XYZ file of C-alpha atoms in Angstrom:
712
model
C 0.000 0.000 0.000
C 3.003 2.320 0.335
C 2.768 3.650 -3.213
C -1.028 3.743 -3.421
C -1.311 7.430 -2.549
C 1.219 8.427 -5.183
C -0.681 6.347 -7.731
C -3.959 8.003 -6.718
C -2.538 11.485 -7.224
C -1.135 10.486 -10.613
C -4.495 9.095 -11.649
C -6.367 12.196 -10.496
C -3.925 14.352 -12.450
C -4.623 12.181 -15.473
C -8.352 12.845 -15.004
C -8.375 16.549 -14.219
C -5.012 17.815 -15.483
C -4.879 20.719 -13.061
C -3.738 20.191 -9.482
C -5.426 23.371 -8.192
C -8.797 22.000 -9.275
C -8.192 18.770 -7.346
C -7.150 20.696 -4.254
C -10.142 23.015 -4.403
C -12.631 20.192 -4.790
C -10.958 18.197 -2.016
C -10.997 21.111 0.443
C -14.598 22.003 -0.390
C -15.767 18.412 -0.031
C -13.874 18.051 3.230
C -15.390 21.195 4.767
C -18.958 20.240 3.855
C -18.531 16.631 4.959
C -16.843 17.547 8.235
C -19.586 20.034 9.198
C -22.423 17.675 8.282
C -20.697 14.673 9.781
C -20.028 16.396 13.102
C -23.677 17.374 13.501
C -24.834 13.843 12.643
C -22.360 12.158 14.996
C -23.832 13.995 17.990
C -27.482 13.023 17.486
C -27.428 9.971 19.800
C -26.669 10.966 23.395
C -28.141 8.228 25.561
C -26.548 8.671 28.989
C -25.902 4.919 29.327
C -24.530 4.672 25.769
C -27.190 2.031 25.155
C -25.815 -0.360 27.785
C -28.279 -2.488 29.762
C -28.097 -4.719 32.858
C -27.952 -8.498 32.513
C -29.530 -10.969 34.922
C -28.165 -14.535 34.978
C -26.321 -14.229 31.694
C -23.738 -16.598 30.244
C -21.640 -18.395 32.893
C -23.991 -17.097 35.573
C -22.927 -13.467 35.175
C -25.277 -10.762 36.398
C -24.530 -7.051 36.486
C -26.195 -3.654 36.637
C -26.016 -1.176 33.759
C -22.330 -0.996 32.747
C -20.370 2.148 33.488
C -17.730 3.868 31.382
C -14.282 5.184 32.244
C -12.833 8.400 30.850
C -11.335 7.468 27.468
C -11.742 10.740 25.600
C -15.151 9.886 24.125
C -18.557 11.316 24.967
C -21.780 9.303 25.002
C -22.427 10.372 21.410
C -18.890 9.408 20.353
C -19.323 5.850 21.653
C -22.760 5.362 20.113
C -21.640 6.680 16.733
C -18.719 4.230 16.773
C -20.984 1.324 17.738
C -23.564 2.028 15.051
C -21.702 3.382 12.033
C -21.838 0.990 9.118
C -18.707 0.070 7.214
C -20.663 -1.697 4.476
C -20.865 -5.181 5.967
C -23.760 -7.332 4.684
C -24.001 -10.586 6.635
C -27.574 -11.355 5.522
C -30.856 -9.548 4.770
C -31.864 -7.386 7.720
C -35.519 -8.411 7.928
C -34.583 -12.092 7.964
C -32.192 -11.571 10.846
C -34.738 -9.549 12.826
C -37.372 -12.312 12.544
C -35.111 -15.383 12.740
C -35.723 -17.822 15.588
C -33.102 -20.000 17.223
C -32.797 -23.498 15.781
C -34.259 -25.318 18.782
C -36.779 -22.787 20.147
C -39.113 -19.943 19.269
C -36.846 -17.425 20.982
C -35.411 -14.881 18.570
C -31.851 -15.533 17.467
C -31.046 -11.897 18.222
C -32.386 -12.070 21.774
C -30.194 -10.509 24.433
C -29.673 -13.865 26.134
C -28.532 -15.538 22.908
C -26.210 -12.719 21.872
C -24.719 -12.638 25.376
C -24.073 -16.372 25.015
C -21.672 -15.579 22.170
C -20.334 -12.712 24.297
C -21.672 -9.896 22.143
C -22.776 -6.941 24.281
C -26.567 -6.424 24.429
C -27.937 -2.889 23.978
C -31.271 -1.111 24.365
C -32.844 0.804 21.461
C -31.350 4.269 20.889
C -31.498 6.835 18.090
C -28.883 5.103 15.907
C -30.003 1.618 16.992
C -33.827 1.550 16.991
C -34.054 -2.257 17.075
C -31.734 -2.637 20.061
C -29.057 -4.673 18.276
C -25.936 -5.670 20.244
C -22.809 -3.528 20.116
C -21.280 -3.895 16.672
C -24.366 -4.972 14.726
C -26.031 -2.455 12.399
C -28.447 -2.040 9.519
C -26.705 -1.238 6.230
C -28.595 -0.295 3.084
C -27.051 -1.293 -0.219
C -28.668 -1.142 -3.647
C -32.025 -0.435 -2.050
C -31.993 -3.466 0.288
C -31.347 -3.573 4.025
C -28.735 -5.955 5.449
C -27.454 -6.765 8.921
C -23.725 -6.267 9.209
C -20.815 -5.887 11.585
C -19.291 -2.592 12.656
C -15.780 -2.112 14.038
C -17.229 -2.185 17.549
C -18.280 -5.853 17.340
C -14.664 -6.962 17.710
C -13.244 -3.879 19.394
C -15.456 -3.122 22.385
C -14.670 -4.911 25.624
C -16.114 -5.288 29.081
C -14.661 -6.264 32.441
C -16.754 -7.209 35.475
C -15.698 -7.000 39.087
C -17.571 -8.478 42.023
C -16.759 -6.739 45.299
C -16.828 -8.088 48.821
C -20.464 -6.994 49.089
C -21.365 -9.414 46.294
C -22.356 -6.673 43.852
C -20.905 -6.809 40.355
C -19.771 -3.680 38.550
C -19.478 -3.916 34.773
C -17.083 -1.571 32.955
C -17.373 -1.083 29.196
C -14.038 -0.543 27.481
C -14.285 1.385 24.217
C -11.715 0.106 21.725
C -10.962 -2.895 23.931
C -10.782 -6.483 22.655
C -14.130 -8.261 22.472
C -14.821 -11.583 24.167
C -16.859 -12.591 21.098
C -17.095 -16.133 19.737
C -17.760 -15.296 16.090
C -17.321 -18.876 14.885
C -19.854 -20.187 17.394
C -22.232 -17.400 16.417
C -21.979 -18.121 12.680
C -22.298 -21.870 13.221
C -25.485 -21.340 15.241
C -26.763 -18.876 12.623
C -26.355 -21.510 9.896
C -28.283 -24.049 12.007
C -31.100 -21.584 12.649
C -31.435 -20.731 8.972
C -31.474 -24.420 8.038
C -34.016 -25.251 10.757
C -36.300 -22.504 9.416
C -36.121 -24.069 5.958
C -36.930 -27.546 7.264
C -39.467 -26.934 10.079
C -42.824 -25.968 8.539
C -44.262 -24.386 11.709
C -41.089 -22.366 12.301
C -41.080 -21.369 8.648
C -44.684 -20.140 8.741
C -44.015 -17.980 11.791
C -40.868 -16.665 10.168
C -42.534 -15.705 6.882
C -45.425 -14.024 8.706
C -43.072 -11.996 10.909
C -40.827 -10.937 8.026
C -43.743 -9.704 5.914
C -45.194 -7.907 8.961
C -42.079 -5.722 9.062
C -43.415 -4.131 5.865
C -39.950 -3.392 4.564
C -38.213 -5.384 1.814
C -40.638 -8.327 1.452
C -44.304 -8.562 0.484
C -44.918 -12.270 -0.160
C -43.829 -15.744 0.926
C -41.928 -16.616 -2.245
C -39.649 -13.597 -1.843
C -38.934 -14.470 1.766
C -38.193 -18.151 1.133
C -35.957 -17.415 -1.870
C -33.851 -15.023 0.207
C -33.878 -17.386 3.190
C -32.494 -20.236 1.095
C -29.772 -18.019 -0.374
C -28.813 -16.686 3.049
C -28.490 -20.237 4.367
C -26.291 -21.195 1.416
C -24.078 -18.130 1.820
C -23.463 -18.687 5.533
C -22.866 -22.414 4.920
C -20.368 -21.515 2.187
C -18.497 -19.207 4.549
C -18.429 -21.781 7.357
C -17.326 -24.566 5.007
C -14.531 -22.556 3.422
C -13.262 -21.438 6.842
C -13.494 -24.714 8.746
C -10.423 -25.193 10.936
C -9.015 -27.972 13.078
C -8.136 -25.259 15.606
C -11.018 -24.326 17.894
C -10.985 -20.564 18.388
C -13.345 -20.279 21.343
C -13.920 -16.861 22.858
C -11.869 -13.687 22.438
C -9.983 -14.551 19.239
C -10.387 -15.039 15.497
C -8.202 -15.786 12.492
C -9.363 -12.616 10.798
C -6.614 -12.558 8.181
C -7.167 -16.178 7.210
C -10.820 -15.400 6.601
C -10.103 -12.174 4.740
C -7.653 -14.071 2.557
C -10.222 -16.764 1.758
C -12.926 -14.278 0.917
C -10.786 -12.382 -1.570
C -9.560 -15.661 -3.102
C -13.142 -16.816 -3.580
C -13.980 -13.704 -5.569
C -10.748 -13.476 -7.572
C -10.291 -17.062 -8.771
C -11.422 -17.576 -12.364
C -13.478 -20.517 -13.545
C -10.560 -22.072 -15.529
C -8.279 -21.724 -12.485
C -10.910 -23.318 -10.233
C -11.416 -26.185 -12.688
C -7.694 -26.898 -12.845
C -7.335 -26.763 -9.059
C -10.180 -29.253 -8.701
C -8.663 -31.576 -11.278
C -5.459 -31.884 -9.208
C -7.159 -32.867 -5.936
C -6.291 -36.429 -4.963
C -7.156 -38.836 -2.173
C -4.488 -40.857 -0.316
C -2.869 -43.161 -2.871
C -3.016 -40.588 -5.659
C -6.555 -41.202 -6.941
C -8.306 -38.129 -8.326
C -11.488 -37.456 -6.386
C -13.171 -35.518 -9.210
C -13.446 -36.584 -12.838
C -13.398 -34.063 -15.665
C -17.082 -34.765 -16.315
C -17.975 -34.113 -12.674
C -15.993 -30.859 -12.691
C -17.822 -29.728 -15.829
C -21.166 -30.494 -14.180
C -20.210 -28.706 -10.966
C -19.089 -25.578 -12.843
C -21.892 -25.505 -15.428
C -23.274 -21.980 -15.727
C -20.616 -20.435 -13.468
C -19.133 -17.129 -14.682
C -15.696 -17.248 -16.277
C -13.829 -14.543 -14.341
C -15.624 -13.603 -11.098
C -17.499 -16.149 -8.978
C -19.771 -14.307 -6.534
C -21.198 -15.693 -3.281
C -24.393 -17.065 -4.810
C -22.457 -18.964 -7.494
C -19.757 -20.289 -5.184
C -22.393 -21.506 -2.727
C -23.956 -23.383 -5.641
C -20.553 -24.943 -6.407
C -20.354 -26.175 -2.797
C -23.891 -27.599 -2.975
C -23.100 -29.420 -6.226
C -19.870 -30.893 -4.853
C -21.853 -32.486 -2.023
C -24.835 -33.449 -4.191
C -25.507 -37.122 -4.906
C -27.566 -36.315 -8.012
C -26.567 -38.061 -11.271
C -23.317 -36.647 -12.617
C -22.436 -34.931 -9.315
C -19.564 -36.071 -7.041
C -21.441 -36.449 -3.742
C -18.290 -35.667 -1.731
C -18.044 -36.433 1.966
C -16.517 -34.159 4.589
C -12.915 -35.321 4.128
C -12.964 -34.974 0.348
C -14.715 -31.598 0.619
C -11.861 -30.383 2.810
C -9.369 -31.670 0.251
C -11.086 -29.574 -2.415
C -11.208 -26.628 -0.014
C -7.476 -26.902 0.642
C -6.741 -26.852 -3.102
C -8.443 -23.476 -3.475
C -8.322 -21.847 -0.055
C -6.129 -21.869 3.039
C -7.199 -23.196 6.414
C -7.626 -20.262 8.838
C -5.812 -22.014 11.675
C -4.055 -19.080 13.353
C -6.593 -17.306 15.586
C -5.373 -14.182 17.360
C -6.787 -11.909 20.040
C -8.839 -8.968 18.847
C -6.352 -6.083 19.158
C -7.219 -2.992 21.169
C -7.737 0.188 19.156
C -6.517 3.040 21.334
C -3.419 4.652 19.840
C -3.972 2.834 16.533
C -4.092 6.163 14.683
C -0.803 7.127 16.374
C 0.971 3.844 15.463
C 3.513 3.514 12.668
C 2.694 -0.131 11.888
C -0.337 -2.170 12.929
C -1.500 -5.811 13.003
C 0.245 -8.371 15.184
C 3.058 -8.912 12.669
C 3.334 -5.320 11.483
C 1.678 -6.122 8.168
C 0.080 -2.703 7.669
C 1.969 0.565 7.307
C -0.133 3.345 8.830
C 1.200 6.151 6.631
C -0.723 7.883 3.831
C -3.736 5.790 2.736
C -2.462 2.688 4.515
C -5.375 2.770 7.006
C -7.841 2.788 4.100
C -6.330 -0.362 2.645
C -6.237 -2.084 6.043
C -9.844 -1.242 6.851
C -11.100 -2.125 3.385
C -9.526 -5.559 3.729
C -11.218 -5.946 7.108
C -14.678 -5.290 5.612
C -13.988 -7.805 2.848
C -13.532 -10.333 5.654
C -16.691 -9.382 7.582
C -19.154 -9.813 4.766
C -18.808 -6.763 2.593
C -20.996 -7.531 -0.418
C -18.581 -7.924 -3.328
C -20.483 -7.405 -6.559
C -17.331 -7.678 -8.600
C -17.695 -8.247 -12.332
C -15.369 -8.372 -15.331
C -15.698 -6.636 -18.664
C -13.690 -5.668 -21.715
C -11.487 -2.650 -21.170
C -12.934 0.571 -22.574
C -11.431 3.947 -21.737
C -9.686 5.015 -18.562
C -10.503 3.244 -15.285
C -8.991 4.412 -12.001
C -9.305 0.969 -10.406
C -7.727 -0.694 -13.445
C -4.899 1.838 -13.349
C -4.174 1.308 -9.654
C -4.361 -2.493 -9.880
C -2.167 -2.522 -13.015
C -4.924 -4.119 -15.109
C -4.751 -1.268 -17.625
C -2.553 -3.407 -19.902
C -5.109 -6.244 -19.986
C -8.078 -6.701 -22.321
C -10.343 -7.841 -19.469
C -10.628 -5.747 -16.290
C -12.433 -6.161 -12.983
C -15.037 -3.701 -11.753
C -14.790 -3.641 -7.940
C -18.310 -2.491 -7.118
C -19.153 -3.386 -3.515
C -21.101 -2.390 -0.427
C -17.901 -1.297 1.360
C -18.313 2.252 2.664
C -14.850 3.720 2.220
C -16.020 7.167 3.337
C -17.198 5.819 6.681
C -13.978 3.846 7.046
C -12.041 7.089 6.795
C -14.353 8.764 9.328
C -14.034 5.879 11.758
C -10.252 5.934 11.531
C -10.239 9.676 12.215
C -12.661 9.132 15.106
C -10.183 6.785 16.806
C -7.608 9.572 17.115
C -9.389 10.908 20.193
C -9.749 7.510 21.917
C -7.476 6.985 24.937
C -6.585 3.869 26.882
C -8.502 3.244 30.131
C -6.891 3.960 33.501
C -7.182 1.345 36.265
C -10.163 2.582 38.339
C -8.936 2.286 41.920
C -12.341 3.210 43.328
C -13.753 0.039 41.756
C -10.912 -2.459 41.346
C -8.898 -1.551 44.423
C -5.948 0.674 45.266
C -2.624 0.130 43.519
C 0.222 -0.535 45.956
C 2.465 2.368 44.983
C 5.564 0.990 46.710
C 5.305 -2.298 44.836
C 4.501 -0.427 41.616
C 7.604 1.734 41.999
C 9.792 -1.368 42.350
C 7.968 -2.807 39.341
C 8.659 0.345 37.331
C 12.393 -0.262 37.637
C 11.965 -3.887 36.571
C 9.846 -2.787 33.597
C 12.566 -0.402 32.461
C 15.064 -3.270 32.540
C 12.982 -6.155 31.160
C 10.213 -4.658 29.034
C 10.766 -1.099 27.900
C 13.092 -1.806 24.984
C 10.060 -3.216 23.120
C 7.117 -1.768 25.067
C 7.702 1.976 25.259
C 5.986 3.942 28.005
C 3.913 6.766 26.519
C 1.693 9.531 27.828
C -1.886 8.679 26.836
C -2.764 12.393 27.059
C 0.007 13.546 24.726
C -1.665 14.701 21.510
C 1.607 14.284 19.569
C 2.349 10.762 20.802
C 3.665 8.159 18.353
C 3.546 4.447 19.079
C 6.443 2.631 17.432
C 6.162 -1.062 16.627
C 9.287 -2.886 17.775
C 9.504 -6.026 15.669
C 11.040 -9.289 16.877
C 11.742 -12.257 14.606
C 9.500 -15.246 15.380
C 12.555 -17.480 15.893
C 13.794 -15.121 18.587
C 10.590 -14.208 20.420
C 9.480 -17.880 20.038
C 5.768 -17.275 20.480
C 3.297 -19.291 18.397
C 4.430 -18.799 14.760
C 1.209 -19.692 12.936
C -0.165 -16.222 12.253
C 3.111 -14.775 10.976
C 3.972 -17.844 8.892
C 0.509 -17.987 7.313
C 0.701 -14.325 6.306
C 3.797 -15.086 4.255
C 3.253 -18.639 2.977
C -0.459 -18.693 2.141
C -1.052 -18.566 -1.617
C -4.021 -18.674 -3.959
C -5.204 -18.238 -7.525
C -4.790 -14.656 -8.669
C -7.551 -14.554 -11.306
C -7.364 -11.457 -13.467
C -4.434 -10.126 -11.426
C -2.237 -12.765 -13.065
C 0.732 -11.084 -14.756
C -0.055 -7.671 -13.307
C 2.660 -6.084 -11.187
C 2.854 -4.846 -7.635
C 5.416 -2.777 -5.797
C 6.925 -4.377 -2.681
C 8.600 -1.958 -0.270
C 12.358 -2.383 -0.224
C 12.309 -4.909 -3.072
C 10.767 -3.329 -6.165
C 8.069 -4.268 -8.650
C 7.175 -7.963 -8.882
C 4.850 -9.896 -11.166
C 1.775 -11.522 -9.638
C 1.772 -15.103 -10.867
C -1.185 -17.476 -11.194
C -0.330 -18.987 -7.787
C 0.516 -15.906 -5.775
C 0.967 -14.906 -2.135
C -2.503 -13.976 -0.922
C -1.099 -10.747 0.522
C -0.458 -9.624 -3.079
C -3.977 -10.513 -4.218
C -5.539 -8.780 -1.204
C -3.450 -5.638 -1.703
C -4.525 -5.325 -5.333
C -8.166 -6.015 -4.454
C -8.251 -3.329 -1.770
C -6.765 -0.825 -4.217
C -9.543 -1.671 -6.655
C -12.255 -1.211 -4.028
C -10.830 2.109 -2.800
C -10.716 3.415 -6.367
C -14.328 2.386 -7.140
C -16.908 5.032 -6.170
C -19.954 4.128 -4.077
C -22.637 2.584 -6.278
C -25.443 3.957 -4.093
C -24.566 7.627 -4.640
C -24.991 10.039 -7.512
C -22.066 10.599 -9.856
C -21.069 13.932 -8.297
C -21.555 12.749 -4.723
C -19.590 9.546 -5.203
C -16.564 11.362 -6.629
C -16.741 14.124 -4.042
C -16.724 11.437 -1.354
C -13.677 9.772 -2.870
C -11.855 13.088 -3.072
C -12.868 13.793 0.526
C -11.387 10.460 1.612
C -8.156 11.046 -0.289
C -7.993 14.590 1.059
C -8.304 13.434 4.657
C -5.498 10.968 4.057
C -3.364 13.838 2.768
C -4.208 16.517 5.308
C -4.964 14.636 8.543
C -2.733 11.562 8.463
C 0.700 12.913 9.344
C 2.244 9.502 10.088
C 5.486 9.353 8.068
C 6.312 6.342 5.921
C 9.207 4.861 7.887
C 11.160 1.629 7.875
C 10.029 -0.800 10.562
C 12.124 -0.820 13.720
C 13.429 -3.986 15.333
C 15.113 -7.323 14.770
C 13.519 -9.025 11.767
C 14.456 -10.685 8.502
C 14.976 -8.403 5.521
C 12.754 -8.666 2.470
C 14.541 -10.000 -0.601
C 13.683 -10.752 -4.203
C 13.340 -14.436 -3.357
C 11.419 -13.792 -0.123
C 9.724 -10.378 -0.528
C 7.633 -10.729 2.649
C 10.292 -12.046 5.026
C 9.870 -9.059 7.323
C 6.384 -10.291 8.233
C 7.874 -13.306 10.028
C 7.959 -11.275 13.218
C 5.693 -9.964 15.960
C 5.519 -6.433 17.268
C 5.898 -5.007 20.729
C 3.928 -1.829 21.362
C 2.998 0.405 24.249
C 1.148 -1.450 27.028
C -1.061 1.382 28.199
C -4.420 -0.052 29.248
C -2.993 -3.574 29.165
C -4.934 -4.515 32.325
C -8.190 -4.454 30.316
C -7.038 -6.613 27.386
C -6.741 -10.226 28.625
C -6.000 -12.947 27.597
C -2.400 -12.286 26.584
C 0.164 -12.972 23.839
C -0.995 -12.429 20.294
C -2.981 -15.682 20.216
C -4.597 -15.294 23.635
C -2.745 -18.307 25.038
C -1.924 -16.888 28.500
C -4.802 -15.940 30.827
C -3.217 -13.320 33.115
C -0.310 -10.893 33.332
C 1.166 -12.819 36.238
C 1.092 -16.038 34.185
C 2.823 -14.199 31.346
C 5.824 -13.623 33.601
C 6.180 -17.368 34.213
C 8.025 -19.882 32.020
C 6.363 -22.444 29.808
C 6.732 -25.914 31.350
C 9.031 -28.058 29.211
C 9.874 -31.766 29.302
C 12.351 -32.367 32.106
C 11.350 -29.292 34.125
C 10.750 -29.924 37.847
C 7.167 -30.764 38.746
C 7.349 -28.346 41.660
C 7.355 -24.736 40.516
C 5.274 -22.055 38.831
C 4.566 -22.377 35.111
C 2.172 -20.922 32.597
C -1.074 -22.941 32.585
C -1.284 -25.382 29.671
C -5.059 -25.488 30.051
C -7.506 -22.821 31.206
C -11.071 -21.638 30.630
C -12.096 -18.604 28.547
C -15.399 -16.782 28.298
C -15.981 -15.079 31.630
C -15.649 -11.320 31.931
C -14.955 -11.461 35.669
C -11.637 -9.727 36.326
C -8.983 -11.313 38.525
C -7.548 -8.137 40.048
C -4.622 -9.954 41.659
C -3.110 -11.719 38.665
C -4.792 -9.265 36.247
C -6.782 -11.193 33.705
C -10.164 -12.820 33.372
C -11.365 -15.667 35.585
C -9.851 -18.801 34.033
C -11.280 -21.712 36.051
C -14.367 -22.832 37.940
C -16.985 -22.462 35.204
C -18.091 -24.184 32.002
C -16.512 -21.955 29.375
C -14.255 -22.762 26.422
C -11.374 -25.007 27.439
C -8.192 -23.578 25.920
C -5.441 -26.183 25.516
C -1.963 -25.094 24.449
C -0.729 -28.248 22.752
C -0.963 -27.398 19.034
C 0.573 -24.853 16.694
C -1.923 -22.030 16.652
C -2.572 -22.501 20.393
C 0.983 -22.526 21.778
C 1.769 -20.515 24.919
C 5.570 -20.604 24.611
C 7.936 -17.700 23.967
C 8.148 -14.117 25.230
C 9.739 -15.532 28.410
C 11.871 -12.504 29.231
C 10.831 -12.394 32.887
C 11.557 -16.120 33.205
C 15.126 -15.706 31.933
C 14.557 -17.807 28.798
C 14.161 -15.230 26.003
C 16.936 -12.858 24.973
C 16.407 -9.117 24.884
C 16.643 -7.215 21.605
C 20.398 -6.786 22.129
C 20.905 -10.502 22.807
C 21.166 -10.221 26.593
C 19.361 -12.857 28.654
C 18.347 -11.350 31.977
C 17.971 -13.478 35.118
C 14.571 -14.877 35.982
C 12.456 -12.713 38.272
C 11.666 -13.933 41.756
C 8.043 -14.370 42.797
C 8.141 -11.076 44.708
C 9.545 -9.288 41.676
C 6.806 -10.727 39.479
C 4.147 -9.327 41.805
C 5.912 -5.945 41.769
C 5.930 -5.907 37.990
C 2.239 -6.853 37.776
C 1.433 -4.006 40.158
C 3.262 -1.570 37.904
C 1.468 -2.888 34.802
C -1.816 -1.858 36.428
C -0.622 1.768 36.271
C -0.050 1.828 32.528
């Protein structure tokens, strides 16, 4: 993405010829949008920010209406963030509103059910009239309403604390990591949709309730057609993204799923047919004949295979009709693995405070935050959370900004990247995060910090932690958060996420034989089997360069100029080389630098459990312990190899969520993707950035350091 801004300016010059005209339009559009946007953002001012109490929720949790700490946002700021669409379209809105759970008549969207998957229930407010949970919103695209995710679904947290009086105080953390189980939610959603198709009584109630909404549907046939397609689309997503790694609560392989979604839409029919023809069972036998492949792909478009068509491909692969393969689960996964990559590297949802002040973001520093880098990052995120991708291909005719930026301008066939993704809102949301600050440990609720212990811990932090985790002033407007990268072989934490980002490949579709600039390496050709990071980068450029299909010609281009203008005038993050100890990019390995994880400021770290990038350590105290290895003494303190996730009850001593004593998700650290090893600086087993291995901390020193971490 580093050269995207320069390419945009070149393209705009090509269109308008005069730079003063571009600047004038940009400034005018920015002024009008900023004034109108500011007024709109302040319309919802519910004093509770929509939060409601919960009685006997998941894992027996009960709490009064959650409170908020001072994080730089007003009530209106929080509610705008929760309810601002980014263009996500999970399924038709009316269907979601009326959908019952698979095994009862209770609504799927009921507060109790959403709390079960650890989404945060809300009451109706101005921006959220149907009382959807935090992070769920109505989005209108091409005249139809859809339910979709907002940023807040994954980036709003909550911690609960039960005092000696038995009363539980709930604290909402804006920008904090969610406890959400998205996989469990989507699996249950698929079952509910299928049950509604199969259960006649449930179906009748459903159709009646959808039509009664008097919105997008007026008869039964319309409802059932959309219901069947929604079920197929969710089943497609769940099938493509099946993993042998159980994510549980509080983490998701977001990049693996983004990668798969862009691969699904970029692969061409000939590339898909060839990939299918090479799939073999143990012993070398092909599992699909040429005739079966032809039947499965009959009527499928040549260049772009949209959700409805790919879901039909999946249905045909499993069909036992004459001429169809009738594949079982194992063979279906073999076909999946020939086209997609298993998303087997779940990571914790990162916290968002200071993201606008960071030079590089994502756990492995994948995204440069300079120029329009945030636009590319956020566009990729919406691709992963169900942006509707109405991509099509057509013969090249005249100048196309998206074709120019994606280097398709030398091809006869080009892709039109029309989608529901709201790039304008993505820019606004990114700007909105600039004012968000990390939460301060509330001593009046969670207990006083022992200042003497914290002072001793401060000295230990300076020695053991600060070379990677800089201490910053959360109130400093000019603060910059620098990512300190550490090679995966040196930090020795679970490698799956970093390795997948570099090694995962896929079919490049129409991007084949286009070029892409790789920072520090130069221009490279995208081959038919290409790193997915290349395909995703080109796709996001195409989306950013494609104006909103739901707006008039003038409005859509003014919005694009507004977005580009904000990137120019408000994003002052310089394009710098990453700091740290990592492998250099080379012509043979152009993404080597991604085989690393970043250390960043730990302000607000007390509210972001579980820890390490893959959520494999439950508390800060446990993080300071060594991983137990074969031959280690049985007597001693080690990181837990098994613990429970899902509760929001804060352990104020060890600092993390309650990790035993209830029936949550059992996290086991035995497999790649789940490993809890590495980052053992405090245990004397991991070398510092300069190669020094410091002695292991004593138990008393560990408690001192934990006490200091509460102050950050």
